[in-house]
Amino acid sequence: MSAKKPITNVVIAIAMEAEADPFIAHLGLESDESFFPKEAPFLAYKGKHESCAVTVVTNGKCETHQVDNVGTVPAALATFLALQKLQGEVDLLINAGTCGGFSRKGAEIGDVFLTTASANHDRRIPIPPFNSYGIGRVDSLDTTNLAKEINAKTGICTTGNSLDFHDVDAKHMEDNDASVKDMEAAAIAWTCKLHNTPHFGVKVVTDIVDGDKPAHEEFLENLHTASKSLQEALPKVIEHVCGKRNDEL
């Protein structure tokens, strides 16, 4: 996509329905049941914000376990199918959701982070050059002006398929220079790279990764607070990006 073209078509990828629902309602987006193949569990909602077409895609529910389809596999597939469906139309993809934050990088509960890059911490392949492939770092779009506009912090998002982590993960997360940790960003960024689609993440902190509390307890305790912060931030993000060029963000 040309950095000189005004942004008029935005896709927002959100893993969990509880995170997406308030934003969908805020913009009055309507369900598009024909958007994804019938075999896919994913959901799509479409509409307009002023002159900007907005599509929100979520990973839907696991039919077997009746929980949100979190993690890299559904995130990569949902994003791929969405960008394929809208081939050549999408000016920007935003990956929005909750995350863990690192106190050593200044993260606090409820903080909004814009990603500067994403990388994996659980794809450990100690055979060059597979080691750098496993990390799979992909840079995000520069959002310096947006961060100032919405008073957000910035940093690298490290991705893995577990909510908790062990000592080897911790070393790789530190090596990634991560400010936040999630379960989808690196997969979504990889898919955007395949489609040559500019992208960045909007992540709100639910738990402190290098803190004292177990991640699952802190996540559940702060999910409502973080979701509220996300819903306050997302409309401001859309307001800022629509009509601007990617090199103005």
GROMACS .gro file of C-alpha atoms in nm:
model
  249
    1MET     CA    1   0.000   0.000   0.000
    2SER     CA    2   0.124   0.349  -0.079
    3ALA     CA    3   0.218   0.562   0.221
    4LYS     CA    4   0.080   0.861   0.027
    5LYS     CA    5  -0.275   0.726  -0.009
    6PRO     CA    6  -0.532   0.848   0.247
    7ILE     CA    7  -0.663   0.574   0.475
    8THR     CA    8  -1.022   0.494   0.377
    9ASN     CA    9  -1.047   0.122   0.457
   10VAL     CA   10  -0.949  -0.024   0.795
   11VAL     CA   11  -0.967  -0.379   0.930
   12ILE     CA   12  -0.959  -0.428   1.308
   13ALA     CA   13  -0.864  -0.778   1.426
   14ILE     CA   14  -0.979  -0.860   1.781
   15ALA     CA   15  -0.945  -1.211   1.926
   16MET     CA   16  -1.214  -1.209   2.197
   17GLU     CA   17  -1.577  -1.116   2.140
   18ALA     CA   18  -1.605  -0.944   2.481
   19GLU     CA   19  -1.329  -0.706   2.373
   20ALA     CA   20  -1.493  -0.637   2.036
   21ASP     CA   21  -1.863  -0.605   2.125
   22PRO     CA   22  -1.861  -0.252   2.279
   23PHE     CA   23  -1.666  -0.111   1.983
   24ILE     CA   24  -1.895  -0.282   1.732
   25ALA     CA   25  -2.193  -0.128   1.913
   26HIS     CA   26  -2.024   0.214   1.934
   27LEU     CA   27  -1.980   0.233   1.557
   28GLY     CA   28  -2.309   0.060   1.480
   29LEU     CA   29  -2.139  -0.207   1.270
   30GLU     CA   30  -2.353  -0.483   1.119
   31SER     CA   31  -2.277  -0.854   1.101
   32ASP     CA   32  -2.172  -0.986   0.759
   33GLU     CA   33  -2.239  -1.360   0.771
   34SER     CA   34  -2.113  -1.411   0.415
   35PHE     CA   35  -1.770  -1.260   0.482
   36PHE     CA   36  -1.590  -1.579   0.588
   37PRO     CA   37  -1.622  -1.932   0.443
   38LYS     CA   38  -1.898  -2.127   0.616
   39GLU     CA   39  -1.645  -2.370   0.764
   40ALA     CA   40  -1.467  -2.091   0.953
   41PRO     CA   41  -1.577  -1.994   1.305
   42PHE     CA   42  -1.475  -1.632   1.256
   43LEU     CA   43  -1.710  -1.333   1.262
   44ALA     CA   44  -1.709  -1.008   1.065
   45TYR     CA   45  -1.885  -0.676   1.125
   46LYS     CA   46  -1.887  -0.395   0.869
   47GLY     CA   47  -1.982  -0.031   0.853
   48LYS     CA   48  -1.856   0.323   0.806
   49HIS     CA   49  -1.697   0.588   1.024
   50GLU     CA   50  -1.734   0.915   0.835
   51SER     CA   51  -1.549   0.849   0.507
   52CYS     CA   52  -1.375   0.535   0.635
   53ALA     CA   53  -1.493   0.177   0.576
   54VAL     CA   54  -1.441  -0.027   0.893
   55THR     CA   55  -1.441  -0.407   0.924
   56VAL     CA   56  -1.403  -0.575   1.262
   57VAL     CA   57  -1.308  -0.943   1.256
   58THR     CA   58  -1.309  -1.167   1.562
   59ASN     CA   59  -1.190  -1.525   1.604
   60GLY     CA   60  -1.532  -1.650   1.710
   61LYS     CA   61  -1.593  -1.941   1.946
   62CYS     CA   62  -1.449  -2.292   1.955
   63GLU     CA   63  -1.745  -2.519   1.877
   64THR     CA   64  -1.611  -2.796   2.101
   65HIS     CA   65  -1.517  -2.595   2.410
   66GLN     CA   66  -1.738  -2.286   2.368
   67VAL     CA   67  -1.457  -2.042   2.443
   68ASP     CA   68  -1.298  -1.770   2.230
   69ASN     CA   69  -1.053  -1.898   1.968
   70VAL     CA   70  -0.741  -1.734   2.112
   71GLY     CA   71  -0.383  -1.794   2.000
   72THR     CA   72  -0.174  -1.767   1.688
   73VAL     CA   73  -0.344  -2.027   1.466
   74PRO     CA   74  -0.697  -1.877   1.458
   75ALA     CA   75  -0.552  -1.524   1.454
   76ALA     CA   76  -0.335  -1.591   1.150
   77LEU     CA   77  -0.613  -1.769   0.962
   78ALA     CA   78  -0.883  -1.511   1.040
   79THR     CA   79  -0.652  -1.228   0.934
   80PHE     CA   80  -0.544  -1.407   0.616
   81LEU     CA   81  -0.901  -1.477   0.509
   82ALA     CA   82  -1.009  -1.119   0.587
   83LEU     CA   83  -0.727  -0.964   0.385
   84GLN     CA   84  -0.785  -1.211   0.104
   85LYS     CA   85  -1.157  -1.126   0.099
   86LEU     CA   86  -1.078  -0.754   0.080
   87GLN     CA   87  -0.786  -0.801  -0.159
   88GLY     CA   88  -0.630  -0.468  -0.250
   89GLU     CA   89  -0.885  -0.262  -0.056
   90VAL     CA   90  -0.735  -0.250   0.294
   91ASP     CA   91  -0.518   0.052   0.377
   92LEU     CA   92  -0.449  -0.043   0.738
   93LEU     CA   93  -0.499  -0.331   0.980
   94ILE     CA   94  -0.519  -0.270   1.354
   95ASN     CA   95  -0.477  -0.559   1.598
   96ALA     CA   96  -0.665  -0.459   1.915
   97GLY     CA   97  -0.693  -0.643   2.244
   98THR     CA   98  -0.566  -0.701   2.595
   99CYS     CA   99  -0.216  -0.805   2.693
  100GLY     CA  100   0.028  -0.862   2.974
  101GLY     CA  101   0.271  -0.582   3.050
  102PHE     CA  102   0.624  -0.568   3.188
  103SER     CA  103   0.683  -0.344   3.487
  104ARG     CA  104   1.050  -0.318   3.389
  105LYS     CA  105   0.931  -0.135   3.076
  106GLY     CA  106   0.696   0.094   3.269
  107ALA     CA  107   0.371  -0.095   3.209
  108GLU     CA  108   0.080  -0.057   3.453
  109ILE     CA  109  -0.269  -0.208   3.461
  110GLY     CA  110  -0.496  -0.030   3.213
  111ASP     CA  111  -0.212   0.125   3.011
  112VAL     CA  112  -0.264   0.154   2.636
  113PHE     CA  113   0.033   0.047   2.426
  114LEU     CA  114   0.085   0.090   2.052
  115THR     CA  115   0.317  -0.174   1.911
  116THR     CA  116   0.645  -0.082   1.746
  117ALA     CA  117   0.710  -0.445   1.645
  118SER     CA  118   0.607  -0.798   1.730
  119ALA     CA  119   0.802  -1.120   1.778
  120ASN     CA  120   0.755  -1.475   1.905
  121HIS     CA  121   0.902  -1.604   2.231
  122ASP     CA  122   0.791  -1.967   2.217
  123ARG     CA  123   0.912  -2.068   1.868
  124ARG     CA  124   1.254  -2.187   1.982
  125ILE     CA  125   1.453  -2.337   1.693
  126PRO     CA  126   1.827  -2.324   1.785
  127ILE     CA  127   1.948  -2.397   1.430
  128PRO     CA  128   2.060  -2.094   1.226
  129PRO     CA  129   1.889  -1.942   1.032
  130PHE     CA  130   1.574  -2.106   1.173
  131ASN     CA  131   1.641  -1.928   1.504
  132SER     CA  132   1.566  -1.583   1.359
  133TYR     CA  133   1.274  -1.729   1.162
  134GLY     CA  134   1.132  -1.865   1.488
  135ILE     CA  135   1.151  -1.523   1.651
  136GLY     CA  136   0.982  -1.382   1.342
  137ARG     CA  137   1.010  -1.015   1.429
  138VAL     CA  138   0.793  -0.787   1.214
  139ASP     CA  139   0.800  -0.409   1.256
  140SER     CA  140   0.476  -0.216   1.302
  141LEU     CA  141   0.375   0.103   1.127
  142ASP     CA  142   0.523   0.413   1.291
  143THR     CA  143   0.248   0.561   1.512
  144THR     CA  144   0.447   0.831   1.692
  145ASN     CA  145   0.187   1.102   1.634
  146LEU     CA  146  -0.103   0.875   1.732
  147ALA     CA  147   0.071   0.777   2.056
  148LYS     CA  148   0.101   1.145   2.150
  149GLU     CA  149  -0.260   1.213   2.047
  150ILE     CA  150  -0.412   0.942   2.269
  151ASN     CA  151  -0.143   0.948   2.540
  152ALA     CA  152  -0.039   0.587   2.472
  153LYS     CA  153   0.287   0.414   2.549
  154THR     CA  154   0.481   0.229   2.279
  155GLY     CA  155   0.684  -0.090   2.268
  156ILE     CA  156   0.743  -0.435   2.126
  157CYS     CA  157   0.478  -0.705   2.170
  158THR     CA  158   0.604  -1.058   2.230
  159THR     CA  159   0.368  -1.343   2.136
  160GLY     CA  160   0.323  -1.697   2.264
  161ASN     CA  161   0.045  -1.954   2.282
  162SER     CA  162   0.034  -1.981   2.662
  163LEU     CA  163  -0.106  -1.737   2.914
  164ASP     CA  164   0.163  -1.833   3.165
  165PHE     CA  165   0.535  -1.874   3.094
  166HIS     CA  166   0.848  -2.046   3.222
  167ASP     CA  167   1.210  -1.939   3.264
  168VAL     CA  168   1.308  -2.008   2.903
  169ASP     CA  169   1.013  -1.800   2.781
  170ALA     CA  170   1.116  -1.523   3.020
  171LYS     CA  171   1.465  -1.509   2.869
  172HIS     CA  172   1.328  -1.494   2.515
  173MET     CA  173   1.077  -1.225   2.609
  174GLU     CA  174   1.359  -1.017   2.754
  175ASP     CA  175   1.572  -1.083   2.445
  176ASN     CA  176   1.279  -0.955   2.238
  177ASP     CA  177   1.292  -0.632   2.445
  178ALA     CA  178   0.920  -0.673   2.500
  179SER     CA  179   0.702  -0.415   2.670
  180VAL     CA  180   0.385  -0.624   2.638
  181LYS     CA  181   0.295  -0.991   2.586
  182ASP     CA  182  -0.002  -1.142   2.402
  183MET     CA  183  -0.116  -1.454   2.214
  184GLU     CA  184  -0.184  -1.320   1.861
  185ALA     CA  185   0.018  -1.014   1.752
  186ALA     CA  186   0.314  -1.186   1.585
  187ALA     CA  187   0.083  -1.414   1.385
  188ILE     CA  188  -0.129  -1.122   1.268
  189ALA     CA  189   0.181  -0.919   1.177
  190TRP     CA  190   0.320  -1.211   0.974
  191THR     CA  191  -0.007  -1.240   0.784
  192CYS     CA  192  -0.014  -0.865   0.716
  193LYS     CA  193   0.340  -0.889   0.581
  194LEU     CA  194   0.229  -1.160   0.337
  195HIS     CA  195  -0.039  -0.922   0.208
  196ASN     CA  196   0.185  -0.613   0.218
  197THR     CA  197  -0.067  -0.448   0.451
  198PRO     CA  198   0.047  -0.176   0.698
  199HIS     CA  199  -0.044  -0.266   1.054
  200PHE     CA  200   0.003  -0.192   1.422
  201GLY     CA  201  -0.138  -0.312   1.753
  202VAL     CA  202  -0.343  -0.137   2.020
  203LYS     CA  203  -0.290  -0.334   2.341
  204VAL     CA  204  -0.427  -0.268   2.689
  205VAL     CA  205  -0.257  -0.419   2.995
  206THR     CA  206  -0.457  -0.665   3.209
  207ASP     CA  207  -0.171  -0.822   3.407
  208ILE     CA  208   0.192  -0.759   3.495
  209VAL     CA  209   0.405  -1.038   3.351
  210ASP     CA  210   0.703  -0.975   3.578
  211GLY     CA  211   0.485  -0.905   3.884
  212ASP     CA  212   0.396  -1.112   4.190
  213LYS     CA  213   0.041  -1.227   4.102
  214PRO     CA  214  -0.040  -1.534   3.888
  215ALA     CA  215  -0.121  -1.415   3.534
  216HIS     CA  216  -0.459  -1.590   3.512
  217GLU     CA  217  -0.582  -1.438   3.838
  218GLU     CA  218  -0.470  -1.088   3.749
  219PHE     CA  219  -0.607  -1.119   3.395
  220LEU     CA  220  -0.956  -1.210   3.518
  221GLU     CA  221  -0.943  -0.946   3.791
  222ASN     CA  222  -0.854  -0.665   3.550
  223LEU     CA  223  -1.022  -0.773   3.225
  224HIS     CA  224  -1.315  -0.536   3.277
  225THR     CA  225  -1.087  -0.238   3.352
  226ALA     CA  226  -0.864  -0.313   3.053
  227SER     CA  227  -1.161  -0.366   2.820
  228LYS     CA  228  -1.295  -0.026   2.926
  229SER     CA  229  -0.959   0.134   2.846
  230LEU     CA  230  -0.959  -0.040   2.508
  231GLN     CA  231  -1.307   0.085   2.426
  232GLU     CA  232  -1.206   0.439   2.518
  233ALA     CA  233  -0.892   0.416   2.304
  234LEU     CA  234  -1.024   0.249   1.987
  235PRO     CA  235  -1.268   0.524   1.877
  236LYS     CA  236  -0.986   0.777   1.924
  237VAL     CA  237  -0.757   0.561   1.712
  238ILE     CA  238  -1.012   0.537   1.430
  239GLU     CA  239  -1.080   0.910   1.453
  240HIS     CA  240  -0.707   0.978   1.420
  241VAL     CA  241  -0.619   0.740   1.136
  242CYS     CA  242  -0.914   0.783   0.898
  243GLY     CA  243  -0.829   1.020   0.614
  244LYS     CA  244  -0.463   1.043   0.705
  245ARG     CA  245  -0.177   0.884   0.515
  246ASN     CA  246   0.016   0.597   0.675
  247ASP     CA  247   0.327   0.816   0.693
  248GLU     CA  248   0.131   1.072   0.898
  249LEU     CA  249   0.033   0.838   1.182
   0.00000   0.00000   0.00000
